[in-house]
C-alpha cells in the first residue's frame, strides 16, 4: 500500500501500511429542507478545506488532467473515477443535525507508482552449475611456417627418473659353451701321510741266476732257522676206487621202549549250527537246524543236543542275536546249567565260551529260561550260532558212542530246572 508524505522539496510517495486519504463528495439527492441544506453546505465547506489542506501542491508525477470537479452540481464526468473518500468520520458542527447515511461510493483509482528503490545488497555466490556438453570440433588452424632451419635440435637431457620396481625373474638362459682351459695353478702344500696300504700279492718266482763262483772250503754249520708259517691247504684229490664190502657185524642189544605217540586222527569231533526260527520255546533244548559243519554227526540238529563220543576235554561257544525281548539263556551239561547269560538291551548280542570235561555219552545243549525271556533272534541279516569241538581225548580208545546217544535222547524228556 502506498501513502503520500510531505518533505523538502515537496511531496514524496513511499510505501507505508497506511490507508490512503479520500475525499467523499455527496451525491445529489432529493431537495433538502432549509435546515438540512445549511448543514450539508457547512459539511461540504469543511470537507473542501480538509481536502485542500491534505492534497499536495507538487506531485512527483503530474495529476491526471481528466479529473474535474463540480461543486455546484456535485457531478463528475462519466467513465471517470470518483474522488477518494475519507475513512475518518466528519466532525459535527454545533447546531447541526445528523444527516442520513449516503450511498457507498465506488472504489477509487490505483495510486501512483512509487520511485525506484535503493539497490539491494549483493547476494551470495550460487552453486556451480553442471558441465555443459562438449563443443564441436573447431576449424583447422592456418598452416604453420617453417623457420629458417627445420632440422630438430637435440634438447638438454632431463633429470633422471627414480629407479623402477624390480622386474620379474627372467627365464633361465641357454647353457654357454665351455671356456678355454686355464693355466696350471701353483703346487699346493704337501698333505699328511696316508695310512699304510694292504699287503700286495706274492710275486712270481724269478729265474735262477747263474753262478760263476768256484767251490770253496765248506763253512761251519749254521744255526737252525725259525719255523715258517703254515702253508695253504692244497686242493682235494680225486676220489679213489670203492673198496671191497666187509663182513657183517653182530646184532646189538634191544633198546628201551619209547614215549607213546599221539592218538590216531580218527578220534575227532566238531560241529557248528545256526538258529532258524526266532524266540524258541523254553520247555526243550534249543534246536539249531541249520547245520554249518557236523562231519562226525555227533550233534543232533533236530533235538539241539551234542553227545560226547569219548572221554575227553571239549570246547563249546555260542553267539546269539537279541531283539525285541529280554534274553536269558544257559548252557546245560546233563540237566545242569554250567553258565548263564542275560541280555536286556534291544538290538544287541551275547557270547560265551567254556571248556568242559565230558564222558562218552554226555549231552550238552542251550535252553532259555521262560517264554518272557526267550529274545533269541535270527533273520537274513542276523545269525545266532552254537558250536563245539573235541580238544583232546583222555585215551586213544574209541568207545561205543551209539548206545550213549540213544540212552540220552530217551531220558531228555524230563523237566529241566533253571
CSV table of C-alpha atoms in Angstrom, one decimal:
chain,number,residue,atom,x,y,z
A,1,UNK,CA,0.0,0.0,0.0
A,2,UNK,CA,1.4,3.5,-0.9
A,3,UNK,CA,1.0,6.8,1.0
A,4,UNK,CA,1.9,10.5,0.4
A,5,UNK,CA,4.0,12.3,2.9
A,6,UNK,CA,5.4,15.9,3.0
A,7,UNK,CA,9.1,16.7,3.0
A,8,UNK,CA,11.5,19.1,1.3
A,9,UNK,CA,11.5,19.9,-1.6
A,10,UNK,CA,8.0,18.5,-1.9
A,11,UNK,CA,5.7,15.6,-1.6
A,12,UNK,CA,7.2,12.1,-2.0
A,13,UNK,CA,5.4,8.8,-2.4
A,14,UNK,CA,6.6,5.9,-0.3
A,15,UNK,CA,5.3,2.6,0.9
A,16,UNK,CA,3.7,2.5,4.4
A,17,UNK,CA,0.9,0.5,5.8
A,18,UNK,CA,-1.4,3.5,6.0
A,19,UNK,CA,-4.8,3.8,4.2
A,20,UNK,CA,-5.0,6.5,1.5
A,21,UNK,CA,-6.9,9.7,2.2
A,22,UNK,CA,-10.0,10.0,0.2
A,23,UNK,CA,-12.4,13.0,-0.1
A,24,UNK,CA,-16.0,11.9,-0.3
A,25,UNK,CA,-18.3,14.2,-2.3
A,26,UNK,CA,-22.0,13.8,-1.5
A,27,UNK,CA,-24.2,12.8,-4.4
A,28,UNK,CA,-27.2,14.8,-5.3
A,29,UNK,CA,-30.4,13.6,-3.6
A,30,UNK,CA,-33.9,14.9,-3.1
A,31,UNK,CA,-34.4,18.6,-2.3
A,32,UNK,CA,-33.5,19.0,1.4
A,33,UNK,CA,-35.2,21.2,4.0
A,34,UNK,CA,-33.6,24.6,4.8
A,35,UNK,CA,-32.0,23.4,8.0
A,36,UNK,CA,-30.7,20.3,6.5
A,37,UNK,CA,-29.5,22.2,3.4
A,38,UNK,CA,-27.5,24.5,5.6
A,39,UNK,CA,-26.0,21.6,7.4
A,40,UNK,CA,-24.9,20.0,4.2
A,41,UNK,CA,-23.3,23.2,3.0
A,42,UNK,CA,-21.3,23.5,6.1
A,43,UNK,CA,-20.1,19.9,5.8
A,44,UNK,CA,-19.2,20.5,2.2
A,45,UNK,CA,-17.1,23.6,3.0
A,46,UNK,CA,-15.4,21.8,5.8
A,47,UNK,CA,-14.6,18.8,3.6
A,48,UNK,CA,-13.3,21.1,0.8
A,49,UNK,CA,-10.9,22.8,3.3
A,50,UNK,CA,-9.7,19.5,4.6
A,51,UNK,CA,-9.1,18.1,1.1
A,52,UNK,CA,-7.3,21.3,0.2
A,53,UNK,CA,-5.0,21.0,3.2
A,54,UNK,CA,-4.3,17.3,2.6
A,55,UNK,CA,-3.8,17.4,-1.2
A,56,UNK,CA,-0.1,18.1,-2.2
A,57,UNK,CA,0.9,21.2,-4.2
A,58,UNK,CA,3.6,19.5,-6.1
A,59,UNK,CA,3.4,15.8,-7.1
A,60,UNK,CA,6.3,13.7,-8.2
A,61,UNK,CA,4.0,12.8,-11.1
A,62,UNK,CA,1.5,15.3,-12.7
A,63,UNK,CA,-2.1,14.7,-11.8
A,64,UNK,CA,-4.4,13.2,-14.3
A,65,UNK,CA,-6.0,16.2,-16.2
A,66,UNK,CA,-9.1,14.2,-16.8
A,67,UNK,CA,-10.3,14.8,-13.3
A,68,UNK,CA,-12.8,17.6,-13.0
A,69,UNK,CA,-15.0,18.5,-10.0
A,70,UNK,CA,-18.3,20.4,-10.0
A,71,UNK,CA,-19.1,21.7,-6.5
A,72,UNK,CA,-22.4,23.3,-7.6
A,73,UNK,CA,-23.9,20.3,-9.2
A,74,UNK,CA,-22.0,17.6,-7.4
A,75,UNK,CA,-21.4,15.7,-10.6
A,76,UNK,CA,-18.4,14.2,-12.4
A,77,UNK,CA,-17.5,13.3,-15.8
A,78,UNK,CA,-18.8,9.9,-17.0
A,79,UNK,CA,-16.5,6.9,-17.0
A,80,UNK,CA,-14.1,8.7,-14.6
A,81,UNK,CA,-13.1,7.5,-11.1
A,82,UNK,CA,-14.6,9.2,-8.2
A,83,UNK,CA,-12.9,11.3,-5.6
A,84,UNK,CA,-11.3,9.2,-2.8
A,85,UNK,CA,-13.3,9.2,0.4
A,86,UNK,CA,-12.1,9.9,3.9
A,87,UNK,CA,-12.0,6.9,6.3
A,88,UNK,CA,-12.4,9.1,9.4
A,89,UNK,CA,-15.9,10.4,10.3
A,90,UNK,CA,-16.7,14.1,9.6
A,91,UNK,CA,-16.9,16.5,12.5
A,92,UNK,CA,-20.4,17.6,13.7
A,93,UNK,CA,-20.8,21.3,13.8
A,94,UNK,CA,-22.7,22.9,16.7
A,95,UNK,CA,-26.4,23.2,16.0
A,96,UNK,CA,-26.4,20.9,13.0
A,97,UNK,CA,-28.3,17.7,12.7
A,98,UNK,CA,-27.0,14.3,11.6
A,99,UNK,CA,-28.0,13.6,8.1
A,100,UNK,CA,-28.8,10.3,6.5
A,101,UNK,CA,-26.1,7.9,5.5
A,102,UNK,CA,-25.1,8.4,1.9
A,103,UNK,CA,-24.7,5.6,-0.6
A,104,UNK,CA,-21.4,3.7,-0.7
A,105,UNK,CA,-19.0,5.2,-3.2
A,106,UNK,CA,-17.4,3.2,-6.0
A,107,UNK,CA,-13.7,2.1,-5.5
A,108,UNK,CA,-11.1,4.7,-6.1
A,109,UNK,CA,-8.3,4.6,-8.7
A,110,UNK,CA,-5.0,2.9,-8.1
A,111,UNK,CA,-2.3,5.0,-6.6
A,112,UNK,CA,0.8,6.4,-8.4
A,113,UNK,CA,3.8,4.1,-9.0
A,114,UNK,CA,6.5,4.7,-6.4
A,115,UNK,CA,10.0,5.7,-7.2
A,116,UNK,CA,12.7,3.1,-7.8
A,117,UNK,CA,14.1,1.8,-4.5
A,118,UNK,CA,17.8,1.7,-3.5
A,119,UNK,CA,20.0,-1.1,-4.8
A,120,UNK,CA,19.9,-4.1,-2.6
A,121,UNK,CA,22.9,-5.9,-1.1
A,122,UNK,CA,24.9,-8.3,-3.2
A,123,UNK,CA,23.7,-11.8,-2.9
A,124,UNK,CA,25.8,-14.9,-2.1
A,125,UNK,CA,27.6,-16.8,-4.8
A,126,UNK,CA,25.5,-19.6,-6.2
A,127,UNK,CA,26.5,-23.2,-6.6
A,128,UNK,CA,28.5,-24.2,-9.6
A,129,UNK,CA,26.3,-25.4,-12.5
A,130,UNK,CA,26.7,-28.7,-14.3
A,131,UNK,CA,29.2,-29.1,-17.0
A,132,UNK,CA,27.8,-28.3,-20.4
A,133,UNK,CA,28.1,-30.6,-23.4
A,134,UNK,CA,31.4,-30.7,-25.3
A,135,UNK,CA,31.6,-28.3,-28.2
A,136,UNK,CA,32.1,-29.3,-31.7
A,137,UNK,CA,35.5,-29.6,-33.3
A,138,UNK,CA,36.8,-26.2,-34.3
A,139,UNK,CA,38.1,-25.4,-37.8
A,140,UNK,CA,41.7,-26.3,-38.6
A,141,UNK,CA,44.2,-23.6,-38.0
A,142,UNK,CA,46.4,-22.0,-40.6
A,143,UNK,CA,49.4,-23.9,-41.9
A,144,UNK,CA,52.5,-23.1,-39.9
A,145,UNK,CA,55.5,-21.5,-41.5
A,146,UNK,CA,58.8,-23.4,-41.2
A,147,UNK,CA,61.6,-21.3,-39.7
A,148,UNK,CA,65.0,-20.9,-41.4
A,149,UNK,CA,66.2,-24.3,-40.1
A,150,UNK,CA,63.7,-27.1,-39.9
A,151,UNK,CA,66.1,-29.5,-38.5
A,152,UNK,CA,65.2,-30.5,-35.0
A,153,UNK,CA,67.8,-29.6,-32.4
A,154,UNK,CA,68.5,-32.1,-29.6
A,155,UNK,CA,67.4,-30.7,-26.2
A,156,UNK,CA,69.2,-30.9,-23.0
A,157,UNK,CA,68.8,-34.2,-21.1
A,158,UNK,CA,66.1,-34.3,-18.5
A,159,UNK,CA,66.5,-35.2,-14.8
A,160,UNK,CA,66.9,-39.0,-14.4
A,161,UNK,CA,63.7,-40.5,-13.1
A,162,UNK,CA,63.5,-42.7,-9.9
A,163,UNK,CA,64.5,-46.3,-10.3
A,164,UNK,CA,61.6,-48.6,-11.3
A,165,UNK,CA,60.5,-51.6,-9.3
A,166,UNK,CA,62.5,-54.9,-9.8
A,167,UNK,CA,61.3,-56.8,-12.8
A,168,UNK,CA,60.1,-60.4,-12.7
A,169,UNK,CA,62.7,-63.2,-12.7
A,170,UNK,CA,63.8,-63.9,-16.2
A,171,UNK,CA,63.8,-67.4,-17.9
A,172,UNK,CA,67.0,-69.4,-17.4
A,173,UNK,CA,69.4,-68.8,-20.2
A,174,UNK,CA,70.9,-71.4,-22.5
A,175,UNK,CA,74.0,-73.1,-21.2
A,176,UNK,CA,77.0,-71.4,-22.6
A,177,UNK,CA,80.0,-73.1,-24.3
A,178,UNK,CA,83.0,-74.3,-22.3
A,179,UNK,CA,85.6,-71.6,-21.8
A,180,UNK,CA,89.3,-72.2,-22.6
A,181,UNK,CA,91.4,-74.2,-20.2
A,182,UNK,CA,93.0,-72.1,-17.6
A,183,UNK,CA,96.7,-72.1,-16.6
A,184,UNK,CA,98.0,-74.6,-14.2
A,185,UNK,CA,97.9,-73.4,-10.7
A,186,UNK,CA,100.8,-73.4,-8.2
A,187,UNK,CA,101.8,-76.5,-6.4
A,188,UNK,CA,99.8,-77.0,-3.2
A,189,UNK,CA,101.3,-77.8,0.2
A,190,UNK,CA,102.3,-81.4,0.9
A,191,UNK,CA,99.5,-83.3,2.5
A,192,UNK,CA,99.6,-85.6,5.5
A,193,UNK,CA,100.9,-89.1,5.1
A,194,UNK,CA,98.2,-91.7,4.3
A,195,UNK,CA,97.6,-95.0,6.0
A,196,UNK,CA,99.7,-97.9,5.0
A,197,UNK,CA,98.3,-99.9,2.2
A,198,UNK,CA,97.4,-103.6,2.2
A,199,UNK,CA,100.0,-106.2,1.5
A,200,UNK,CA,100.3,-107.0,-2.1
A,201,UNK,CA,100.1,-110.4,-3.7
A,202,UNK,CA,103.2,-112.6,-3.7
A,203,UNK,CA,105.1,-112.1,-6.9
A,204,UNK,CA,106.2,-114.9,-9.2
A,205,UNK,CA,109.5,-116.7,-8.6
A,206,UNK,CA,112.3,-115.2,-10.6
A,207,UNK,CA,114.6,-117.1,-12.9
A,208,UNK,CA,117.5,-118.9,-11.3
A,209,UNK,CA,120.7,-116.9,-11.5
A,210,UNK,CA,123.9,-118.1,-13.0
A,211,UNK,CA,126.8,-118.7,-10.6
A,212,UNK,CA,130.3,-118.0,-11.7
A,213,UNK,CA,131.9,-119.0,-8.3
A,214,UNK,CA,134.3,-121.8,-7.6
A,215,UNK,CA,133.9,-124.5,-5.0
A,216,UNK,CA,135.4,-123.2,-1.8
A,217,UNK,CA,136.1,-124.7,1.6
A,218,UNK,CA,132.9,-125.8,3.4
A,219,UNK,CA,131.9,-123.4,6.0
A,220,UNK,CA,130.7,-124.1,9.5
A,221,UNK,CA,127.2,-125.3,10.0
A,222,UNK,CA,124.7,-122.5,10.6
A,223,UNK,CA,122.1,-122.3,13.3
A,224,UNK,CA,118.6,-123.7,12.8
A,225,UNK,CA,116.3,-121.1,11.4
A,226,UNK,CA,112.8,-120.3,12.8
A,227,UNK,CA,109.7,-122.4,11.8
A,228,UNK,CA,108.0,-121.0,8.8
A,229,UNK,CA,104.3,-120.1,8.6
A,230,UNK,CA,101.8,-122.9,7.8
A,231,UNK,CA,101.1,-123.2,4.1
A,232,UNK,CA,97.8,-123.0,2.4
A,233,UNK,CA,95.5,-126.1,2.2
A,234,UNK,CA,96.0,-128.0,-1.0
A,235,UNK,CA,93.3,-129.0,-3.4
A,236,UNK,CA,91.2,-132.1,-2.8
A,237,UNK,CA,92.4,-135.0,-4.8
A,238,UNK,CA,90.3,-137.3,-6.9
A,239,UNK,CA,88.2,-140.0,-5.2
A,240,UNK,CA,89.8,-143.4,-5.2
A,241,UNK,CA,88.1,-146.6,-6.2
A,242,UNK,CA,85.5,-148.2,-3.9
A,243,UNK,CA,86.8,-150.8,-1.6
A,244,UNK,CA,85.5,-154.3,-1.0
A,245,UNK,CA,82.4,-154.9,1.2
A,246,UNK,CA,83.4,-156.0,4.7
A,247,UNK,CA,81.8,-158.8,6.8
A,248,UNK,CA,78.6,-158.0,8.8
A,249,UNK,CA,78.9,-157.2,12.5
A,250,UNK,CA,77.0,-158.8,15.4
A,251,UNK,CA,73.4,-157.7,16.3
A,252,UNK,CA,73.2,-155.1,19.1
A,253,UNK,CA,71.1,-155.2,22.3
A,254,UNK,CA,67.4,-154.1,22.2
A,255,UNK,CA,66.8,-150.5,23.3
A,256,UNK,CA,64.3,-149.2,25.9
A,257,UNK,CA,60.6,-148.6,24.9
A,258,UNK,CA,59.9,-145.0,23.7
A,259,UNK,CA,57.2,-142.5,24.8
A,260,UNK,CA,53.7,-143.3,23.5
A,261,UNK,CA,52.9,-141.3,20.3
A,262,UNK,CA,49.7,-139.1,19.7
A,263,UNK,CA,46.3,-140.7,19.2
A,264,UNK,CA,45.1,-141.7,15.8
A,265,UNK,CA,43.5,-138.8,13.9
A,266,UNK,CA,40.3,-141.0,13.6
A,267,UNK,CA,39.2,-139.7,17.0
A,268,UNK,CA,37.7,-136.3,16.0
A,269,UNK,CA,34.5,-134.4,16.8
A,270,UNK,CA,33.3,-130.9,15.9
A,271,UNK,CA,30.1,-129.1,15.0
A,272,UNK,CA,28.6,-125.7,14.3
A,273,UNK,CA,24.9,-124.9,13.7
A,274,UNK,CA,22.6,-121.8,13.3
A,275,UNK,CA,19.1,-120.9,14.6
A,276,UNK,CA,16.3,-120.6,12.0
A,277,UNK,CA,13.2,-119.8,14.0
A,278,UNK,CA,13.5,-116.8,16.5
A,279,UNK,CA,12.1,-116.9,20.0
A,280,UNK,CA,12.5,-120.6,20.8
A,281,UNK,CA,10.4,-122.5,23.3
A,282,UNK,CA,11.6,-122.8,26.9
A,283,UNK,CA,10.4,-126.3,27.6
A,284,UNK,CA,13.0,-128.1,25.4
A,285,UNK,CA,16.6,-127.6,24.3
A,286,UNK,CA,17.0,-125.0,21.5
A,287,UNK,CA,17.3,-126.7,18.1
A,288,UNK,CA,19.8,-125.2,15.7
A,289,UNK,CA,18.6,-126.9,12.5
A,290,UNK,CA,20.8,-125.0,10.0
A,291,UNK,CA,24.0,-127.2,10.2
A,292,UNK,CA,27.2,-125.4,9.2
A,293,UNK,CA,29.6,-128.3,9.9
A,294,UNK,CA,28.8,-131.7,11.5
A,295,UNK,CA,31.1,-134.3,9.8
A,296,UNK,CA,31.1,-136.9,12.6
A,297,UNK,CA,27.3,-136.4,13.2
A,298,UNK,CA,27.8,-136.1,17.0
A,299,UNK,CA,25.3,-133.1,17.0
A,300,UNK,CA,21.6,-133.7,16.6
A,301,UNK,CA,20.1,-130.6,14.8
A,302,UNK,CA,16.5,-131.7,15.5
A,303,UNK,CA,16.9,-132.1,19.2
A,304,UNK,CA,19.6,-129.5,19.6
A,305,UNK,CA,21.9,-131.8,21.7
A,306,UNK,CA,25.5,-132.6,21.2
A,307,UNK,CA,26.6,-136.1,22.5
A,308,UNK,CA,30.3,-136.6,23.5
A,309,UNK,CA,31.8,-139.6,21.6
A,310,UNK,CA,34.8,-140.3,24.0
A,311,UNK,CA,36.0,-139.2,27.4
A,312,UNK,CA,38.0,-136.0,26.9
A,313,UNK,CA,38.2,-132.2,27.1
A,314,UNK,CA,35.7,-130.2,24.9
A,315,UNK,CA,35.3,-126.5,24.0
A,316,UNK,CA,31.8,-125.0,23.5
A,317,UNK,CA,30.7,-121.5,22.4
A,318,UNK,CA,27.6,-119.6,21.4
A,319,UNK,CA,27.0,-116.2,19.7
A,320,UNK,CA,23.3,-115.1,19.9
A,321,UNK,CA,21.4,-112.1,18.5
A,322,UNK,CA,18.9,-110.3,20.8
A,323,UNK,CA,15.9,-108.4,19.5
A,324,UNK,CA,12.6,-107.0,20.9
A,325,UNK,CA,12.7,-109.1,24.1
A,326,UNK,CA,14.9,-109.9,27.1
A,327,UNK,CA,17.2,-113.0,26.7
A,328,UNK,CA,18.1,-115.3,29.5
A,329,UNK,CA,20.0,-118.4,28.2
A,330,UNK,CA,22.0,-121.2,29.8
A,331,UNK,CA,24.5,-123.9,28.5
A,332,UNK,CA,23.5,-127.2,30.1
A,333,UNK,CA,25.6,-130.4,30.8
A,334,UNK,CA,23.4,-133.3,31.6
A,335,UNK,CA,20.5,-131.2,33.0
A,336,UNK,CA,22.8,-128.8,34.9
A,337,UNK,CA,23.3,-125.2,33.8
A,338,UNK,CA,27.1,-124.7,33.5
A,339,UNK,CA,26.9,-121.0,32.5
A,340,UNK,CA,24.1,-118.4,32.2
A,341,UNK,CA,23.8,-115.2,30.3
A,342,UNK,CA,21.3,-112.3,30.5
A,343,UNK,CA,20.9,-109.5,27.9
A,344,UNK,CA,18.2,-106.9,28.4
A,345,UNK,CA,19.3,-104.5,25.7
A,346,UNK,CA,17.3,-104.4,22.5
A,347,UNK,CA,19.2,-105.0,19.3
A,348,UNK,CA,22.4,-106.5,20.8
A,349,UNK,CA,24.3,-109.7,21.0
A,350,UNK,CA,25.5,-112.1,23.7
A,351,UNK,CA,28.5,-114.5,23.5
A,352,UNK,CA,30.2,-117.1,25.8
A,353,UNK,CA,32.9,-119.8,25.6
A,354,UNK,CA,33.5,-122.6,28.0
A,355,UNK,CA,35.8,-125.7,28.3
A,356,UNK,CA,34.3,-128.8,29.8
A,357,UNK,CA,35.4,-132.4,30.5
A,358,UNK,CA,32.9,-134.9,29.3
A,359,UNK,CA,32.5,-138.6,29.5
A,360,UNK,CA,31.4,-140.6,26.5
A,361,UNK,CA,27.6,-140.2,26.1
A,362,UNK,CA,27.2,-136.9,28.0
A,363,UNK,CA,24.9,-134.3,26.4
A,364,UNK,CA,25.4,-130.5,26.0
A,365,UNK,CA,22.7,-128.0,24.8
A,366,UNK,CA,21.3,-124.5,25.1
A,367,UNK,CA,18.0,-123.6,26.7
A,368,UNK,CA,16.1,-120.3,27.6
A,369,UNK,CA,14.5,-119.7,31.0
A,370,UNK,CA,10.9,-118.9,30.1
A,371,UNK,CA,8.6,-117.5,27.4
A,372,UNK,CA,9.2,-113.9,28.6
A,373,UNK,CA,12.9,-114.1,28.3
A,374,UNK,CA,13.4,-116.0,25.0
A,375,UNK,CA,14.5,-113.0,23.0
A,376,UNK,CA,16.9,-115.0,20.8
A,377,UNK,CA,16.6,-113.8,17.2
A,378,UNK,CA,17.6,-114.8,13.6
A,379,UNK,CA,16.8,-113.5,10.1
A,380,UNK,CA,18.5,-112.9,6.8
A,381,UNK,CA,20.9,-110.3,8.3
A,382,UNK,CA,21.4,-111.7,11.8
A,383,UNK,CA,22.6,-115.1,12.9
A,384,UNK,CA,22.6,-117.0,16.2
A,385,UNK,CA,25.0,-119.9,16.3
A,386,UNK,CA,26.1,-122.8,18.7
A,387,UNK,CA,29.5,-124.5,18.2
A,388,UNK,CA,31.7,-127.1,19.9
A,389,UNK,CA,34.7,-129.4,19.3
A,390,UNK,CA,36.9,-132.1,21.0
A,391,UNK,CA,40.1,-130.5,22.3
A,392,UNK,CA,41.8,-133.9,23.1
A,393,UNK,CA,40.6,-137.3,24.3
A,394,UNK,CA,41.6,-138.9,27.6
A,395,UNK,CA,42.8,-142.1,25.7
A,396,UNK,CA,43.2,-143.4,22.2
A,397,UNK,CA,40.5,-146.0,22.6
A,398,UNK,CA,37.3,-145.1,20.7
A,399,UNK,CA,34.3,-146.1,22.8
A,400,UNK,CA,30.9,-147.0,21.6
A,401,UNK,CA,29.0,-143.8,21.3
A,402,UNK,CA,25.9,-145.0,19.5
A,403,UNK,CA,24.4,-146.5,22.7
A,404,UNK,CA,25.2,-143.4,24.7
A,405,UNK,CA,23.4,-141.2,22.3
A,406,UNK,CA,20.3,-143.3,22.3
A,407,UNK,CA,20.0,-143.6,26.1
A,408,UNK,CA,20.5,-139.8,26.4
A,409,UNK,CA,17.8,-138.9,23.9
A,410,UNK,CA,15.3,-141.2,25.7
A,411,UNK,CA,15.9,-139.6,29.1
A,412,UNK,CA,15.9,-135.9,27.9
A,413,UNK,CA,12.2,-135.6,28.2
A,414,UNK,CA,12.3,-135.0,31.9
A,415,UNK,CA,11.7,-131.4,33.2
A,416,UNK,CA,14.7,-129.1,33.2
A,417,UNK,CA,15.1,-126.8,36.2
A,418,UNK,CA,16.7,-123.4,35.5
